[in-house]
Amino acid sequence: MPRKVRKKMKAAGRKPAKQVAKLRAKRPPPKTAKRTLPRPSAKPWGEAGRALAGVRILDFTHVQSGPTCTQLLAFMGADVIKVERPGSGDITRGQLRDVKGADSLYFTMLNGSKRSITIDSKHPKGKDILDRLVQQCDVLVENFAPGALDRMGLTFAHIHKLNPRMIVASVKGFGPGPYQDCKVYENVAQCAGGSASTTGFRDGPPLVTGAQIGDSGTGLHLALGIVAALYQRTRTGRGQRVLCAMQDGVLNLARVKLRDQQRLKHGPLTEYSQYGEGIPFGPAAPRAGNDSGGGQPGWILKCKGWEGDPDAYIYFITQAPVWGAICDLIGKPEWKTDPDYATPPARLPRLRGIFAAIEQWTMTKTKFEVMEICNKQEIPVGPILSMKELAEEQSLRATGTVVEVDHPRRGKYLTVGNPIKMSDSPADVRRSPLLGEHTDEILRQVLGYSEEDIAAIKSSGAITAPDKPAKAEAA
Ligand code: COA
């Protein structure tokens, strides 16, 4: 570099290129991702903010599958803004209604800790508001029928253009394929996902389960996808689409049955009681009644009081390492050494008789007595707990798994809190919102509309039901 230029640069306070290169070389190496993490918080556990604080969700969900997902995210601290149709809202507000004039438990137990805004998504002004919400949110969650979101104009391309960081998460009944356009409810998914064909007794029809594995199960899958996409976004800076098909979610939960389907090629499923009964297997994994899904035989047995109480039963597992303790307990010590009973393979064809003998013992005790006696001996058993018993179980209240919340229209009700316990993010379980309860608040605080703007929006009909003033939404 000519001396003249060097002098000029020095005068201007700039360093010549060579010097810059030298200084750069002396700089410490760039920090690794790990080093750029904030220092561990010194705040007491649970006081450092909730896990998803700062995440804002545009919640376009309804019925059960989507709301399960967004409620869980709300329990973890996300600001969930539920968009509902003016006048009626989520259809479940009025379904299975038990208290006149109040939102149903169907709705209240799936929409806790959320805010509600009413927007007519097909009204031009409503579309404007939605576009602004898209710009202010991190995640859009929806479980409309296939194509409904696109018909509202909220295609992924449109959303991505407005907010490239937006994650768009959807529940659909089926993934791409022959059934992709079908509308799907819980039991359809249980049937299409392999649960119903493998649930029930071999000589009876397929059965659906009480646990909502199609709806709530898929909502859980979606929540995981959203959290993973939020994490990936910290590296890529962009959002993505997350899709959970209910058929896929159910099949994932029925994974062990696809395992059994493949085992069939190599011989009978010896842990199924049908094997012990000498009944041949067909081409598909059969219904296994109450057989245990694992390698340890189990069955549901009657307990004291079964004649009058439909839940006086216990699940009893004849786990191999505690076989001796079981024999002593039921008064069959000779089975410990009898070659017909001493080993798990010898017992397999005799399971029906074995469980009948154990039942003779369990019928002399309540399910809780069986539980207490067996647990002391490390014999795995599970009492069949009714919903009444679960609602009254104090340990579930203490852990926040069952929570009582107060609602302005229906009074106190029980809800299931966050089943995922986090030591630094206590669950935020609050009542569900009234229809449109937070419309004004969201328009003002989140979207920055002025009072005049809000008045104009109200008179446009974009956030109110036809012929109803905005206030009526919350009334
Ligand atoms: N303003 C105006 N219109 C709205 C609206 C709002 N705020 N919110 C919803 N709508 C409209 C939708 O745009 C749609 O209109 P379109 O069909 O003209 O496009 C209409 O309401 C109905 O939505 P849809 O999802 O089709 O409801 P549905 O009652 O007919 O079907 C399901 C319900 C659950 C069967 C269907 O949504 C579905 O299959 N979802 C995916 C699978 C799923 O989650 N199933 C489990 C539910 S627990």
mmCIF file with all atom_site columns, N, CA and C in Angstrom, residues 15-64:
data_model
loop_
_atom_site.group_PDB
_atom_site.id
_atom_site.type_symbol
_atom_site.label_atom_id
_atom_site.label_alt_id
_atom_site.label_comp_id
_atom_site.label_asym_id
_atom_site.label_entity_id
_atom_site.label_seq_id
_atom_site.pdbx_PDB_ins_code
_atom_site.Cartn_x
_atom_site.Cartn_y
_atom_site.Cartn_z
_atom_site.occupancy
_atom_site.B_iso_or_equiv
_atom_site.pdbx_formal_charge
_atom_site.auth_seq_id
_atom_site.auth_comp_id
_atom_site.auth_asym_id
_atom_site.auth_atom_id
_atom_site.pdbx_PDB_model_num
ATOM 1   N N  . LYS A 1 15 ? -7.649  1.576   9.889  1.00 0.00 ? 15 LYS A N  1
ATOM 2   C CA . LYS A 1 15 ? -6.411  0.805   9.910  1.00 0.00 ? 15 LYS A CA 1
ATOM 3   C C  . LYS A 1 15 ? -6.153  0.222   8.537  1.00 0.00 ? 15 LYS A C  1
ATOM 4   N N  . PRO A 1 16 ? -4.888  0.227   8.097  1.00 0.00 ? 16 PRO A N  1
ATOM 5   C CA . PRO A 1 16 ? -4.573  -0.386  6.815  1.00 0.00 ? 16 PRO A CA 1
ATOM 6   C C  . PRO A 1 16 ? -4.916  -1.883  6.828  1.00 0.00 ? 16 PRO A C  1
ATOM 7   N N  . ALA A 1 17 ? -5.195  -2.422  5.616  1.00 0.00 ? 17 ALA A N  1
ATOM 8   C CA . ALA A 1 17 ? -5.694  -3.805  5.494  1.00 0.00 ? 17 ALA A CA 1
ATOM 9   C C  . ALA A 1 17 ? -4.832  -4.836  6.201  1.00 0.00 ? 17 ALA A C  1
ATOM 10  N N  . LYS A 1 18 ? -3.494  -4.723  6.048  1.00 0.00 ? 18 LYS A N  1
ATOM 11  C CA . LYS A 1 18 ? -2.602  -5.733  6.637  1.00 0.00 ? 18 LYS A CA 1
ATOM 12  C C  . LYS A 1 18 ? -2.766  -5.786  8.147  1.00 0.00 ? 18 LYS A C  1
ATOM 13  N N  . GLN A 1 19 ? -2.844  -4.544  8.728  1.00 0.00 ? 19 GLN A N  1
ATOM 14  C CA . GLN A 1 19 ? -2.972  -4.452  10.174 1.00 0.00 ? 19 GLN A CA 1
ATOM 15  C C  . GLN A 1 19 ? -4.298  -5.070  10.631 1.00 0.00 ? 19 GLN A C  1
ATOM 16  N N  . VAL A 1 20 ? -5.344  -4.772  9.840  1.00 0.00 ? 20 VAL A N  1
ATOM 17  C CA . VAL A 1 20 ? -6.658  -5.320  10.175 1.00 0.00 ? 20 VAL A CA 1
ATOM 18  C C  . VAL A 1 20 ? -6.580  -6.836  10.203 1.00 0.00 ? 20 VAL A C  1
ATOM 19  N N  . ALA A 1 21 ? -5.917  -7.386  9.161  1.00 0.00 ? 21 ALA A N  1
ATOM 20  C CA . ALA A 1 21 ? -5.802  -8.840  9.085  1.00 0.00 ? 21 ALA A CA 1
ATOM 21  C C  . ALA A 1 21 ? -5.091  -9.378  10.322 1.00 0.00 ? 21 ALA A C  1
ATOM 22  N N  . LYS A 1 22 ? -4.029  -8.670  10.767 1.00 0.00 ? 22 LYS A N  1
ATOM 23  C CA . LYS A 1 22 ? -3.279  -9.130  11.931 1.00 0.00 ? 22 LYS A CA 1
ATOM 24  C C  . LYS A 1 22 ? -4.140  -9.111  13.187 1.00 0.00 ? 22 LYS A C  1
ATOM 25  N N  . LEU A 1 23 ? -4.844  -7.958  13.345 1.00 0.00 ? 23 LEU A N  1
ATOM 26  C CA . LEU A 1 23 ? -5.678  -7.830  14.539 1.00 0.00 ? 23 LEU A CA 1
ATOM 27  C C  . LEU A 1 23 ? -6.742  -8.926  14.584 1.00 0.00 ? 23 LEU A C  1
ATOM 28  N N  . ARG A 1 24 ? -7.334  -9.175  13.390 1.00 0.00 ? 24 ARG A N  1
ATOM 29  C CA . ARG A 1 24 ? -8.371  -10.217 13.312 1.00 0.00 ? 24 ARG A CA 1
ATOM 30  C C  . ARG A 1 24 ? -7.821  -11.551 13.762 1.00 0.00 ? 24 ARG A C  1
ATOM 31  N N  . ALA A 1 25 ? -6.594  -11.835 13.314 1.00 0.00 ? 25 ALA A N  1
ATOM 32  C CA . ALA A 1 25 ? -5.989  -13.126 13.638 1.00 0.00 ? 25 ALA A CA 1
ATOM 33  C C  . ALA A 1 25 ? -5.817  -13.288 15.137 1.00 0.00 ? 25 ALA A C  1
ATOM 34  N N  . LYS A 1 26 ? -5.620  -12.158 15.824 1.00 0.00 ? 26 LYS A N  1
ATOM 35  C CA . LYS A 1 26 ? -5.390  -12.241 17.267 1.00 0.00 ? 26 LYS A CA 1
ATOM 36  C C  . LYS A 1 26 ? -6.699  -12.444 18.053 1.00 0.00 ? 26 LYS A C  1
ATOM 37  N N  . ARG A 1 27 ? -7.841  -12.146 17.376 1.00 0.00 ? 27 ARG A N  1
ATOM 38  C CA . ARG A 1 27 ? -9.117  -12.286 18.086 1.00 0.00 ? 27 ARG A CA 1
ATOM 39  C C  . ARG A 1 27 ? -9.336  -13.727 18.541 1.00 0.00 ? 27 ARG A C  1
ATOM 40  N N  . PRO A 1 28 ? -10.015 -13.909 19.653 1.00 0.00 ? 28 PRO A N  1
ATOM 41  C CA . PRO A 1 28 ? -10.289 -15.291 20.082 1.00 0.00 ? 28 PRO A CA 1
ATOM 42  C C  . PRO A 1 28 ? -11.169 -15.996 19.052 1.00 0.00 ? 28 PRO A C  1
ATOM 43  N N  . PRO A 1 29 ? -11.058 -17.319 18.970 1.00 0.00 ? 29 PRO A N  1
ATOM 44  C CA . PRO A 1 29 ? -11.870 -18.043 17.990 1.00 0.00 ? 29 PRO A CA 1
ATOM 45  C C  . PRO A 1 29 ? -13.357 -17.797 18.253 1.00 0.00 ? 29 PRO A C  1
ATOM 46  N N  . PRO A 1 30 ? -14.188 -17.857 17.166 1.00 0.00 ? 30 PRO A N  1
ATOM 47  C CA . PRO A 1 30 ? -15.621 -17.605 17.385 1.00 0.00 ? 30 PRO A CA 1
ATOM 48  C C  . PRO A 1 30 ? -16.188 -18.552 18.426 1.00 0.00 ? 30 PRO A C  1
ATOM 49  N N  . LYS A 1 31 ? -17.116 -17.996 19.201 1.00 0.00 ? 31 LYS A N  1
ATOM 50  C CA . LYS A 1 31 ? -17.690 -18.822 20.269 1.00 0.00 ? 31 LYS A CA 1
ATOM 51  C C  . LYS A 1 31 ? -18.526 -19.951 19.684 1.00 0.00 ? 31 LYS A C  1
ATOM 52  N N  . THR A 1 32 ? -18.500 -21.086 20.319 1.00 0.00 ? 32 THR A N  1
ATOM 53  C CA . THR A 1 32 ? -19.341 -22.191 19.847 1.00 0.00 ? 32 THR A CA 1
ATOM 54  C C  . THR A 1 32 ? -20.762 -21.900 20.296 1.00 0.00 ? 32 THR A C  1
ATOM 55  N N  . ALA A 1 33 ? -21.703 -22.631 19.710 1.00 0.00 ? 33 ALA A N  1
ATOM 56  C CA . ALA A 1 33 ? -23.114 -22.433 20.060 1.00 0.00 ? 33 ALA A CA 1
ATOM 57  C C  . ALA A 1 33 ? -23.304 -22.587 21.570 1.00 0.00 ? 33 ALA A C  1
ATOM 58  N N  . LYS A 1 34 ? -22.580 -23.530 22.163 1.00 0.00 ? 34 LYS A N  1
ATOM 59  C CA . LYS A 1 34 ? -22.754 -23.811 23.582 1.00 0.00 ? 34 LYS A CA 1
ATOM 60  C C  . LYS A 1 34 ? -22.354 -22.580 24.406 1.00 0.00 ? 34 LYS A C  1
ATOM 61  N N  . ARG A 1 35 ? -21.238 -21.939 23.962 1.00 0.00 ? 35 ARG A N  1
ATOM 62  C CA . ARG A 1 35 ? -20.740 -20.796 24.731 1.00 0.00 ? 35 ARG A CA 1
ATOM 63  C C  . ARG A 1 35 ? -21.671 -19.596 24.638 1.00 0.00 ? 35 ARG A C  1
ATOM 64  N N  . THR A 1 36 ? -22.494 -19.553 23.550 1.00 0.00 ? 36 THR A N  1
ATOM 65  C CA . THR A 1 36 ? -23.367 -18.391 23.403 1.00 0.00 ? 36 THR A CA 1
ATOM 66  C C  . THR A 1 36 ? -24.655 -18.549 24.214 1.00 0.00 ? 36 THR A C  1
ATOM 67  N N  . LEU A 1 37 ? -24.870 -19.694 24.831 1.00 0.00 ? 37 LEU A N  1
ATOM 68  C CA . LEU A 1 37 ? -26.058 -19.853 25.678 1.00 0.00 ? 37 LEU A CA 1
ATOM 69  C C  . LEU A 1 37 ? -25.932 -18.917 26.878 1.00 0.00 ? 37 LEU A C  1
ATOM 70  N N  . PRO A 1 38 ? -27.055 -18.396 27.359 1.00 0.00 ? 38 PRO A N  1
ATOM 71  C CA . PRO A 1 38 ? -26.946 -17.529 28.538 1.00 0.00 ? 38 PRO A CA 1
ATOM 72  C C  . PRO A 1 38 ? -26.381 -18.293 29.728 1.00 0.00 ? 38 PRO A C  1
ATOM 73  N N  . ARG A 1 39 ? -25.821 -17.546 30.660 1.00 0.00 ? 39 ARG A N  1
ATOM 74  C CA . ARG A 1 39 ? -25.305 -18.194 31.872 1.00 0.00 ? 39 ARG A CA 1
ATOM 75  C C  . ARG A 1 39 ? -26.480 -18.820 32.608 1.00 0.00 ? 39 ARG A C  1
ATOM 76  N N  . PRO A 1 40 ? -26.233 -19.935 33.308 1.00 0.00 ? 40 PRO A N  1
ATOM 77  C CA . PRO A 1 40 ? -27.349 -20.570 34.032 1.00 0.00 ? 40 PRO A CA 1
ATOM 78  C C  . PRO A 1 40 ? -28.006 -19.572 34.982 1.00 0.00 ? 40 PRO A C  1
ATOM 79  N N  . SER A 1 41 ? -29.329 -19.560 34.952 1.00 0.00 ? 41 SER A N  1
ATOM 80  C CA . SER A 1 41 ? -30.058 -18.616 35.798 1.00 0.00 ? 41 SER A CA 1
ATOM 81  C C  . SER A 1 41 ? -29.766 -18.883 37.267 1.00 0.00 ? 41 SER A C  1
ATOM 82  N N  . ALA A 1 42 ? -29.653 -17.817 38.016 1.00 0.00 ? 42 ALA A N  1
ATOM 83  C CA . ALA A 1 42 ? -29.416 -17.969 39.457 1.00 0.00 ? 42 ALA A CA 1
ATOM 84  C C  . ALA A 1 42 ? -30.733 -17.866 40.225 1.00 0.00 ? 42 ALA A C  1
ATOM 85  N N  . LYS A 1 43 ? -31.840 -17.692 39.456 1.00 0.00 ? 43 LYS A N  1
ATOM 86  C CA . LYS A 1 43 ? -33.126 -17.547 40.131 1.00 0.00 ? 43 LYS A CA 1
ATOM 87  C C  . LYS A 1 43 ? -33.551 -18.879 40.753 1.00 0.00 ? 43 LYS A C  1
ATOM 88  N N  . PRO A 1 44 ? -34.354 -18.830 41.806 1.00 0.00 ? 44 PRO A N  1
ATOM 89  C CA . PRO A 1 44 ? -34.846 -20.096 42.381 1.00 0.00 ? 44 PRO A CA 1
ATOM 90  C C  . PRO A 1 44 ? -35.619 -20.882 41.317 1.00 0.00 ? 44 PRO A C  1
ATOM 91  N N  . TRP A 1 45 ? -35.609 -22.213 41.428 1.00 0.00 ? 45 TRP A N  1
ATOM 92  C CA . TRP A 1 45 ? -36.321 -23.067 40.475 1.00 0.00 ? 45 TRP A CA 1
ATOM 93  C C  . TRP A 1 45 ? -37.771 -22.608 40.331 1.00 0.00 ? 45 TRP A C  1
ATOM 94  N N  . GLY A 1 46 ? -38.206 -22.490 39.104 1.00 0.00 ? 46 GLY A N  1
ATOM 95  C CA . GLY A 1 46 ? -39.610 -22.134 38.846 1.00 0.00 ? 46 GLY A CA 1
ATOM 96  C C  . GLY A 1 46 ? -39.853 -20.644 38.771 1.00 0.00 ? 46 GLY A C  1
ATOM 97  N N  . GLU A 1 47 ? -38.816 -19.846 39.011 1.00 0.00 ? 47 GLU A N  1
ATOM 98  C CA . GLU A 1 47 ? -39.023 -18.394 38.967 1.00 0.00 ? 47 GLU A CA 1
ATOM 99  C C  . GLU A 1 47 ? -38.284 -17.743 37.813 1.00 0.00 ? 47 GLU A C  1
ATOM 100 N N  . ALA A 1 48 ? -37.819 -18.558 36.882 1.00 0.00 ? 48 ALA A N  1
ATOM 101 C CA . ALA A 1 48 ? -37.053 -18.008 35.749 1.00 0.00 ? 48 ALA A CA 1
ATOM 102 C C  . ALA A 1 48 ? -37.917 -17.869 34.498 1.00 0.00 ? 48 ALA A C  1
ATOM 103 N N  . GLY A 1 49 ? -39.232 -17.823 34.687 1.00 0.00 ? 49 GLY A N  1
ATOM 104 C CA . GLY A 1 49 ? -40.127 -17.717 33.524 1.00 0.00 ? 49 GLY A CA 1
ATOM 105 C C  . GLY A 1 49 ? -40.506 -19.098 33.027 1.00 0.00 ? 49 GLY A C  1
ATOM 106 N N  . ARG A 1 50 ? -41.677 -19.189 32.372 1.00 0.00 ? 50 ARG A N  1
ATOM 107 C CA . ARG A 1 50 ? -42.136 -20.506 31.924 1.00 0.00 ? 50 ARG A CA 1
ATOM 108 C C  . ARG A 1 50 ? -41.440 -20.917 30.628 1.00 0.00 ? 50 ARG A C  1
ATOM 109 N N  . ALA A 1 51 ? -41.446 -22.219 30.379 1.00 0.00 ? 51 ALA A N  1
ATOM 110 C CA . ALA A 1 51 ? -40.684 -22.775 29.251 1.00 0.00 ? 51 ALA A CA 1
ATOM 111 C C  . ALA A 1 51 ? -40.998 -22.078 27.925 1.00 0.00 ? 51 ALA A C  1
ATOM 112 N N  . LEU A 1 52 ? -42.268 -21.802 27.660 1.00 0.00 ? 52 LEU A N  1
ATOM 113 C CA . LEU A 1 52 ? -42.631 -21.235 26.357 1.00 0.00 ? 52 LEU A CA 1
ATOM 114 C C  . LEU A 1 52 ? -43.013 -19.750 26.456 1.00 0.00 ? 52 LEU A C  1
ATOM 115 N N  . ALA A 1 53 ? -42.567 -19.096 27.510 1.00 0.00 ? 53 ALA A N  1
ATOM 116 C CA . ALA A 1 53 ? -42.846 -17.656 27.639 1.00 0.00 ? 53 ALA A CA 1
ATOM 117 C C  . ALA A 1 53 ? -42.263 -16.940 26.426 1.00 0.00 ? 53 ALA A C  1
ATOM 118 N N  . GLY A 1 54 ? -43.027 -16.032 25.856 1.00 0.00 ? 54 GLY A N  1
ATOM 119 C CA . GLY A 1 54 ? -42.542 -15.287 24.687 1.00 0.00 ? 54 GLY A CA 1
ATOM 120 C C  . GLY A 1 54 ? -42.992 -15.899 23.373 1.00 0.00 ? 54 GLY A C  1
ATOM 121 N N  . VAL A 1 55 ? -43.530 -17.121 23.429 1.00 0.00 ? 55 VAL A N  1
ATOM 122 C CA . VAL A 1 55 ? -44.037 -17.743 22.195 1.00 0.00 ? 55 VAL A CA 1
ATOM 123 C C  . VAL A 1 55 ? -45.522 -17.391 22.069 1.00 0.00 ? 55 VAL A C  1
ATOM 124 N N  . ARG A 1 56 ? -45.895 -16.871 20.907 1.00 0.00 ? 56 ARG A N  1
ATOM 125 C CA . ARG A 1 56 ? -47.302 -16.495 20.719 1.00 0.00 ? 56 ARG A CA 1
ATOM 126 C C  . ARG A 1 56 ? -47.922 -17.411 19.661 1.00 0.00 ? 56 ARG A C  1
ATOM 127 N N  . ILE A 1 57 ? -49.054 -17.984 20.030 1.00 0.00 ? 57 ILE A N  1
ATOM 128 C CA . ILE A 1 57 ? -49.707 -18.974 19.150 1.00 0.00 ? 57 ILE A CA 1
ATOM 129 C C  . ILE A 1 57 ? -51.013 -18.413 18.601 1.00 0.00 ? 57 ILE A C  1
ATOM 130 N N  . LEU A 1 58 ? -51.157 -18.482 17.300 1.00 0.00 ? 58 LEU A N  1
ATOM 131 C CA . LEU A 1 58 ? -52.431 -18.149 16.653 1.00 0.00 ? 58 LEU A CA 1
ATOM 132 C C  . LEU A 1 58 ? -53.205 -19.456 16.559 1.00 0.00 ? 58 LEU A C  1
ATOM 133 N N  . ASP A 1 59 ? -54.175 -19.601 17.455 1.00 0.00 ? 59 ASP A N  1
ATOM 134 C CA . ASP A 1 59 ? -54.836 -20.893 17.647 1.00 0.00 ? 59 ASP A CA 1
ATOM 135 C C  . ASP A 1 59 ? -56.148 -20.931 16.864 1.00 0.00 ? 59 ASP A C  1
ATOM 136 N N  . PHE A 1 60 ? -56.094 -21.640 15.748 1.00 0.00 ? 60 PHE A N  1
ATOM 137 C CA . PHE A 1 60 ? -57.264 -21.741 14.877 1.00 0.00 ? 60 PHE A CA 1
ATOM 138 C C  . PHE A 1 60 ? -57.898 -23.120 15.045 1.00 0.00 ? 60 PHE A C  1
ATOM 139 N N  . THR A 1 61 ? -57.742 -23.696 16.239 1.00 0.00 ? 61 THR A N  1
ATOM 140 C CA . THR A 1 61 ? -58.192 -25.080 16.408 1.00 0.00 ? 61 THR A CA 1
ATOM 141 C C  . THR A 1 61 ? -59.621 -25.141 16.935 1.00 0.00 ? 61 THR A C  1
ATOM 142 N N  . HIS A 1 62 ? -60.224 -26.291 16.763 1.00 0.00 ? 62 HIS A N  1
ATOM 143 C CA . HIS A 1 62 ? -61.572 -26.513 17.287 1.00 0.00 ? 62 HIS A CA 1
ATOM 144 C C  . HIS A 1 62 ? -61.753 -27.986 17.622 1.00 0.00 ? 62 HIS A C  1
ATOM 145 N N  . VAL A 1 63 ? -62.828 -28.297 18.297 1.00 0.00 ? 63 VAL A N  1
ATOM 146 C CA . VAL A 1 63 ? -63.168 -29.638 18.781 1.00 0.00 ? 63 VAL A CA 1
ATOM 147 C C  . VAL A 1 63 ? -62.077 -30.151 19.738 1.00 0.00 ? 63 VAL A C  1
ATOM 148 N N  . GLN A 1 64 ? -61.401 -31.254 19.455 1.00 0.00 ? 64 GLN A N  1
ATOM 149 C CA . GLN A 1 64 ? -60.512 -31.795 20.485 1.00 0.00 ? 64 GLN A CA 1
ATOM 150 C C  . GLN A 1 64 ? -59.029 -31.875 20.132 1.00 0.00 ? 64 GLN A C  1
#
